[in-house]
Amino acid sequence: MKRGKLFVEYRNLPHGGEKIGIIGMGSSVIGEQPEQEIIRTVQTTLERLA
């Protein structure tokens, strides 16, 4: 299986100048989901990017 390079676009936050990636999973709800569902979501995402 051939893998390409992945690039994430970053943007500066308006206050403080921190850079953050524009892709997110809504981390405010991650703690609300069962651990196995979080793991499955991340695994599925990585498989689709491969």
PDB file of N, CA, C and O in Angstrom:
ATOM      1  N   MET A   1       0.845  -1.179   0.000  1.00  0.00           N
ATOM      2  CA  MET A   1       0.000   0.000   0.000  1.00  0.00           C
ATOM      3  C   MET A   1       0.891   1.243   0.000  1.00  0.00           C
ATOM      4  O   MET A   1       1.795   1.364   0.796  1.00  0.00           O
ATOM      5  N   LYS A   2       0.638   2.140  -0.904  1.00  0.00           N
ATOM      6  CA  LYS A   2       1.410   3.364  -1.002  1.00  0.00           C
ATOM      7  C   LYS A   2       0.723   4.464  -0.208  1.00  0.00           C
ATOM      8  O   LYS A   2      -0.485   4.637  -0.279  1.00  0.00           O
ATOM      9  N   ARG A   3       1.506   5.185   0.559  1.00  0.00           N
ATOM     10  CA  ARG A   3       0.956   6.281   1.339  1.00  0.00           C
ATOM     11  C   ARG A   3       1.505   7.607   0.848  1.00  0.00           C
ATOM     12  O   ARG A   3       2.681   7.722   0.554  1.00  0.00           O
ATOM     13  N   GLY A   4       0.650   8.579   0.773  1.00  0.00           N
ATOM     14  CA  GLY A   4       1.081   9.916   0.378  1.00  0.00           C
ATOM     15  C   GLY A   4       1.318  10.767   1.611  1.00  0.00           C
ATOM     16  O   GLY A   4       1.082  10.344   2.740  1.00  0.00           O
ATOM     17  N   LYS A   5       1.797  11.946   1.388  1.00  0.00           N
ATOM     18  CA  LYS A   5       2.010  12.876   2.493  1.00  0.00           C
ATOM     19  C   LYS A   5       0.695  13.574   2.807  1.00  0.00           C
ATOM     20  O   LYS A   5      -0.070  13.913   1.911  1.00  0.00           O
ATOM     21  N   LEU A   6       0.457  13.779   4.065  1.00  0.00           N
ATOM     22  CA  LEU A   6      -0.742  14.479   4.503  1.00  0.00           C
ATOM     23  C   LEU A   6      -0.349  15.874   4.963  1.00  0.00           C
ATOM     24  O   LEU A   6       0.657  16.056   5.628  1.00  0.00           O
ATOM     25  N   PHE A   7      -1.151  16.832   4.603  1.00  0.00           N
ATOM     26  CA  PHE A   7      -0.886  18.197   4.998  1.00  0.00           C
ATOM     27  C   PHE A   7      -2.115  18.738   5.720  1.00  0.00           C
ATOM     28  O   PHE A   7      -3.231  18.528   5.276  1.00  0.00           O
ATOM     29  N   VAL A   8      -1.878  19.426   6.804  1.00  0.00           N
ATOM     30  CA  VAL A   8      -2.956  20.054   7.554  1.00  0.00           C
ATOM     31  C   VAL A   8      -2.748  21.556   7.484  1.00  0.00           C
ATOM     32  O   VAL A   8      -1.649  22.054   7.743  1.00  0.00           O
ATOM     33  N   GLU A   9      -3.788  22.256   7.132  1.00  0.00           N
ATOM     34  CA  GLU A   9      -3.718  23.714   7.108  1.00  0.00           C
ATOM     35  C   GLU A   9      -3.843  24.236   8.534  1.00  0.00           C
ATOM     36  O   GLU A   9      -4.675  23.766   9.309  1.00  0.00           O
ATOM     37  N   TYR A  10      -3.017  25.201   8.875  1.00  0.00           N
ATOM     38  CA  TYR A  10      -3.058  25.817  10.200  1.00  0.00           C
ATOM     39  C   TYR A  10      -3.472  27.271  10.070  1.00  0.00           C
ATOM     40  O   TYR A  10      -3.170  27.925   9.073  1.00  0.00           O
ATOM     41  N   ARG A  11      -4.153  27.743  11.085  1.00  0.00           N
ATOM     42  CA  ARG A  11      -4.560  29.156  11.126  1.00  0.00           C
ATOM     43  C   ARG A  11      -4.222  29.724  12.495  1.00  0.00           C
ATOM     44  O   ARG A  11      -4.206  29.013  13.490  1.00  0.00           O
ATOM     45  N   ASN A  12      -3.993  31.022  12.527  1.00  0.00           N
ATOM     46  CA  ASN A  12      -3.711  31.704  13.791  1.00  0.00           C
ATOM     47  C   ASN A  12      -5.010  32.036  14.515  1.00  0.00           C
ATOM     48  O   ASN A  12      -5.964  32.513  13.895  1.00  0.00           O
ATOM     49  N   LEU A  13      -5.017  31.783  15.808  1.00  0.00           N
ATOM     50  CA  LEU A  13      -6.163  32.202  16.608  1.00  0.00           C
ATOM     51  C   LEU A  13      -6.150  33.725  16.697  1.00  0.00           C
ATOM     52  O   LEU A  13      -5.089  34.348  16.712  1.00  0.00           O
ATOM     53  N   PRO A  14      -7.332  34.343  16.765  1.00  0.00           N
ATOM     54  CA  PRO A  14      -7.374  35.808  16.748  1.00  0.00           C
ATOM     55  C   PRO A  14      -6.753  36.461  17.984  1.00  0.00           C
ATOM     56  O   PRO A  14      -6.295  37.577  17.915  1.00  0.00           O
ATOM     57  N   HIS A  15      -6.728  35.759  19.104  1.00  0.00           N
ATOM     58  CA  HIS A  15      -6.167  36.325  20.333  1.00  0.00           C
ATOM     59  C   HIS A  15      -5.066  35.398  20.824  1.00  0.00           C
ATOM     60  O   HIS A  15      -5.317  34.228  21.094  1.00  0.00           O
ATOM     61  N   GLY A  16      -3.863  35.908  20.914  1.00  0.00           N
ATOM     62  CA  GLY A  16      -2.767  35.104  21.435  1.00  0.00           C
ATOM     63  C   GLY A  16      -1.834  34.565  20.376  1.00  0.00           C
ATOM     64  O   GLY A  16      -0.731  34.150  20.676  1.00  0.00           O
ATOM     65  N   GLY A  17      -2.260  34.531  19.120  1.00  0.00           N
ATOM     66  CA  GLY A  17      -1.391  34.130  18.035  1.00  0.00           C
ATOM     67  C   GLY A  17      -1.065  32.652  17.954  1.00  0.00           C
ATOM     68  O   GLY A  17      -0.183  32.261  17.211  1.00  0.00           O
ATOM     69  N   GLU A  18      -1.776  31.803  18.702  1.00  0.00           N
ATOM     70  CA  GLU A  18      -1.513  30.369  18.602  1.00  0.00           C
ATOM     71  C   GLU A  18      -1.984  29.845  17.260  1.00  0.00           C
ATOM     72  O   GLU A  18      -2.989  30.290  16.721  1.00  0.00           O
ATOM     73  N   LYS A  19      -1.243  28.846  16.720  1.00  0.00           N
ATOM     74  CA  LYS A  19      -1.654  28.204  15.473  1.00  0.00           C
ATOM     75  C   LYS A  19      -2.358  26.897  15.811  1.00  0.00           C
ATOM     76  O   LYS A  19      -1.900  26.134  16.653  1.00  0.00           O
ATOM     77  N   ILE A  20      -3.478  26.663  15.136  1.00  0.00           N
ATOM     78  CA  ILE A  20      -4.206  25.410  15.326  1.00  0.00           C
ATOM     79  C   ILE A  20      -4.553  24.821  13.962  1.00  0.00           C
ATOM     80  O   ILE A  20      -4.744  25.552  12.996  1.00  0.00           O
ATOM     81  N   GLY A  21      -4.621  23.487  13.892  1.00  0.00           N
ATOM     82  CA  GLY A  21      -5.044  22.821  12.676  1.00  0.00           C
ATOM     83  C   GLY A  21      -6.530  23.053  12.462  1.00  0.00           C
ATOM     84  O   GLY A  21      -7.306  23.101  13.411  1.00  0.00           O
ATOM     85  N   ILE A  22      -6.935  23.188  11.204  1.00  0.00           N
ATOM     86  CA  ILE A  22      -8.350  23.483  10.933  1.00  0.00           C
ATOM     87  C   ILE A  22      -9.221  22.232  10.987  1.00  0.00           C
ATOM     88  O   ILE A  22     -10.437  22.331  10.977  1.00  0.00           O
ATOM     89  N   ILE A  23      -8.599  21.065  11.059  1.00  0.00           N
ATOM     90  CA  ILE A  23      -9.368  19.830  11.149  1.00  0.00           C
ATOM     91  C   ILE A  23      -9.511  19.458  12.610  1.00  0.00           C
ATOM     92  O   ILE A  23      -8.543  19.443  13.355  1.00  0.00           O
ATOM     93  N   GLY A  24     -10.708  19.131  13.031  1.00  0.00           N
ATOM     94  CA  GLY A  24     -10.936  18.739  14.407  1.00  0.00           C
ATOM     95  C   GLY A  24     -12.086  17.770  14.510  1.00  0.00           C
ATOM     96  O   GLY A  24     -12.868  17.600  13.596  1.00  0.00           O
ATOM     97  N   MET A  25     -12.166  17.100  15.640  1.00  0.00           N
ATOM     98  CA  MET A  25     -13.249  16.142  15.869  1.00  0.00           C
ATOM     99  C   MET A  25     -14.248  16.660  16.889  1.00  0.00           C
ATOM    100  O   MET A  25     -15.094  15.924  17.343  1.00  0.00           O
ATOM    101  N   GLY A  26     -14.137  17.880  17.276  1.00  0.00           N
ATOM    102  CA  GLY A  26     -15.027  18.375  18.314  1.00  0.00           C
ATOM    103  C   GLY A  26     -14.628  17.802  19.659  1.00  0.00           C
ATOM    104  O   GLY A  26     -15.350  17.024  20.257  1.00  0.00           O
ATOM    105  N   SER A  27     -13.455  18.149  20.114  1.00  0.00           N
ATOM    106  CA  SER A  27     -12.903  17.531  21.312  1.00  0.00           C
ATOM    107  C   SER A  27     -13.754  17.764  22.551  1.00  0.00           C
ATOM    108  O   SER A  27     -13.620  17.054  23.535  1.00  0.00           O
ATOM    109  N   SER A  28     -14.648  18.713  22.507  1.00  0.00           N
ATOM    110  CA  SER A  28     -15.492  18.955  23.673  1.00  0.00           C
ATOM    111  C   SER A  28     -16.468  17.812  23.919  1.00  0.00           C
ATOM    112  O   SER A  28     -16.974  17.653  25.018  1.00  0.00           O
ATOM    113  N   VAL A  29     -16.713  16.980  22.901  1.00  0.00           N
ATOM    114  CA  VAL A  29     -17.629  15.854  23.079  1.00  0.00           C
ATOM    115  C   VAL A  29     -16.914  14.513  23.181  1.00  0.00           C
ATOM    116  O   VAL A  29     -17.548  13.493  23.416  1.00  0.00           O
ATOM    117  N   ILE A  30     -15.579  14.505  23.011  1.00  0.00           N
ATOM    118  CA  ILE A  30     -14.857  13.239  23.049  1.00  0.00           C
ATOM    119  C   ILE A  30     -15.063  12.532  24.383  1.00  0.00           C
ATOM    120  O   ILE A  30     -15.290  11.343  24.432  1.00  0.00           O
ATOM    121  N   GLY A  31     -15.009  13.240  25.472  1.00  0.00           N
ATOM    122  CA  GLY A  31     -15.198  12.630  26.784  1.00  0.00           C
ATOM    123  C   GLY A  31     -16.602  12.097  27.007  1.00  0.00           C
ATOM    124  O   GLY A  31     -16.839  11.310  27.909  1.00  0.00           O
ATOM    125  N   GLU A  32     -17.532  12.517  26.172  1.00  0.00           N
ATOM    126  CA  GLU A  32     -18.921  12.105  26.301  1.00  0.00           C
ATOM    127  C   GLU A  32     -19.190  10.755  25.639  1.00  0.00           C
ATOM    128  O   GLU A  32     -20.210  10.140  25.889  1.00  0.00           O
ATOM    129  N   GLN A  33     -18.274  10.300  24.765  1.00  0.00           N
ATOM    130  CA  GLN A  33     -18.471   9.063  24.012  1.00  0.00           C
ATOM    131  C   GLN A  33     -17.741   7.899  24.688  1.00  0.00           C
ATOM    132  O   GLN A  33     -16.721   8.104  25.324  1.00  0.00           O
ATOM    133  N   PRO A  34     -18.250   6.676  24.515  1.00  0.00           N
ATOM    134  CA  PRO A  34     -17.534   5.510  25.040  1.00  0.00           C
ATOM    135  C   PRO A  34     -16.160   5.390  24.379  1.00  0.00           C
ATOM    136  O   PRO A  34     -15.992   5.692  23.194  1.00  0.00           O
ATOM    137  N   GLU A  35     -15.167   4.962  25.144  1.00  0.00           N
ATOM    138  CA  GLU A  35     -13.790   4.885  24.652  1.00  0.00           C
ATOM    139  C   GLU A  35     -13.675   4.065  23.374  1.00  0.00           C
ATOM    140  O   GLU A  35     -12.965   4.455  22.440  1.00  0.00           O
ATOM    141  N   GLN A  36     -14.373   2.947  23.280  1.00  0.00           N
ATOM    142  CA  GLN A  36     -14.287   2.106  22.082  1.00  0.00           C
ATOM    143  C   GLN A  36     -14.810   2.825  20.843  1.00  0.00           C
ATOM    144  O   GLN A  36     -14.302   2.627  19.744  1.00  0.00           O
ATOM    145  N   GLU A  37     -15.805   3.665  21.005  1.00  0.00           N
ATOM    146  CA  GLU A  37     -16.330   4.419  19.859  1.00  0.00           C
ATOM    147  C   GLU A  37     -15.318   5.474  19.396  1.00  0.00           C
ATOM    148  O   GLU A  37     -15.145   5.694  18.204  1.00  0.00           O
ATOM    149  N   ILE A  38     -14.630   6.099  20.333  1.00  0.00           N
ATOM    150  CA  ILE A  38     -13.594   7.065  19.982  1.00  0.00           C
ATOM    151  C   ILE A  38     -12.470   6.367  19.220  1.00  0.00           C
ATOM    152  O   ILE A  38     -12.015   6.845  18.176  1.00  0.00           O
ATOM    153  N   ILE A  39     -12.035   5.211  19.710  1.00  0.00           N
ATOM    154  CA  ILE A  39     -10.977   4.447  19.059  1.00  0.00           C
ATOM    155  C   ILE A  39     -11.407   4.046  17.662  1.00  0.00           C
ATOM    156  O   ILE A  39     -10.653   4.187  16.693  1.00  0.00           O
ATOM    157  N   ARG A  40     -12.632   3.571  17.513  1.00  0.00           N
ATOM    158  CA  ARG A  40     -13.141   3.159  16.203  1.00  0.00           C
ATOM    159  C   ARG A  40     -13.182   4.347  15.232  1.00  0.00           C
ATOM    160  O   ARG A  40     -12.836   4.226  14.061  1.00  0.00           O
ATOM    161  N   THR A  41     -13.578   5.510  15.724  1.00  0.00           N
ATOM    162  CA  THR A  41     -13.635   6.709  14.878  1.00  0.00           C
ATOM    163  C   THR A  41     -12.247   7.079  14.372  1.00  0.00           C
ATOM    164  O   THR A  41     -12.065   7.358  13.177  1.00  0.00           O
ATOM    165  N   VAL A  42     -11.262   7.078  15.253  1.00  0.00           N
ATOM    166  CA  VAL A  42      -9.899   7.433  14.859  1.00  0.00           C
ATOM    167  C   VAL A  42      -9.336   6.387  13.894  1.00  0.00           C
ATOM    168  O   VAL A  42      -8.737   6.733  12.869  1.00  0.00           O
ATOM    169  N   GLN A  43      -9.551   5.110  14.169  1.00  0.00           N
ATOM    170  CA  GLN A  43      -9.062   4.042  13.282  1.00  0.00           C
ATOM    171  C   GLN A  43      -9.682   4.149  11.890  1.00  0.00           C
ATOM    172  O   GLN A  43      -8.989   4.015  10.888  1.00  0.00           O
ATOM    173  N   THR A  44     -10.968   4.386  11.827  1.00  0.00           N
ATOM    174  CA  THR A  44     -11.656   4.516  10.535  1.00  0.00           C
ATOM    175  C   THR A  44     -11.098   5.701   9.752  1.00  0.00           C
ATOM    176  O   THR A  44     -10.851   5.612   8.554  1.00  0.00           O
ATOM    177  N   THR A  45     -10.869   6.810  10.431  1.00  0.00           N
ATOM    178  CA  THR A  45     -10.317   7.990   9.772  1.00  0.00           C
ATOM    179  C   THR A  45      -8.943   7.689   9.196  1.00  0.00           C
ATOM    180  O   THR A  45      -8.646   8.021   8.038  1.00  0.00           O
ATOM    181  N   LEU A  46      -8.080   7.050   9.982  1.00  0.00           N
ATOM    182  CA  LEU A  46      -6.734   6.727   9.510  1.00  0.00           C
ATOM    183  C   LEU A  46      -6.760   5.746   8.343  1.00  0.00           C
ATOM    184  O   LEU A  46      -5.972   5.876   7.400  1.00  0.00           O
ATOM    185  N   GLU A  47      -7.668   4.796   8.373  1.00  0.00           N
ATOM    186  CA  GLU A  47      -7.791   3.828   7.259  1.00  0.00           C
ATOM    187  C   GLU A  47      -8.204   4.528   5.971  1.00  0.00           C
ATOM    188  O   GLU A  47      -7.708   4.217   4.903  1.00  0.00           O
ATOM    189  N   ARG A  48      -9.097   5.477   6.084  1.00  0.00           N
ATOM    190  CA  ARG A  48      -9.567   6.204   4.886  1.00  0.00           C
ATOM    191  C   ARG A  48      -8.509   7.125   4.320  1.00  0.00           C
ATOM    192  O   ARG A  48      -8.531   7.439   3.130  1.00  0.00           O
ATOM    193  N   LEU A  49      -7.584   7.556   5.156  1.00  0.00           N
ATOM    194  CA  LEU A  49      -6.502   8.421   4.685  1.00  0.00           C
ATOM    195  C   LEU A  49      -5.367   7.625   4.046  1.00  0.00           C
ATOM    196  O   LEU A  49      -4.542   8.193   3.339  1.00  0.00           O
ATOM    197  N   ALA A  50      -5.322   6.330   4.312  1.00  0.00           N
ATOM    198  CA  ALA A  50      -4.205   5.495   3.817  1.00  0.00           C
ATOM    199  C   ALA A  50      -4.281   5.292   2.317  1.00  0.00           C
ATOM    200  O   ALA A  50      -5.250   5.384   1.676  1.00  0.00           O
TER     201      ALA A  50
END
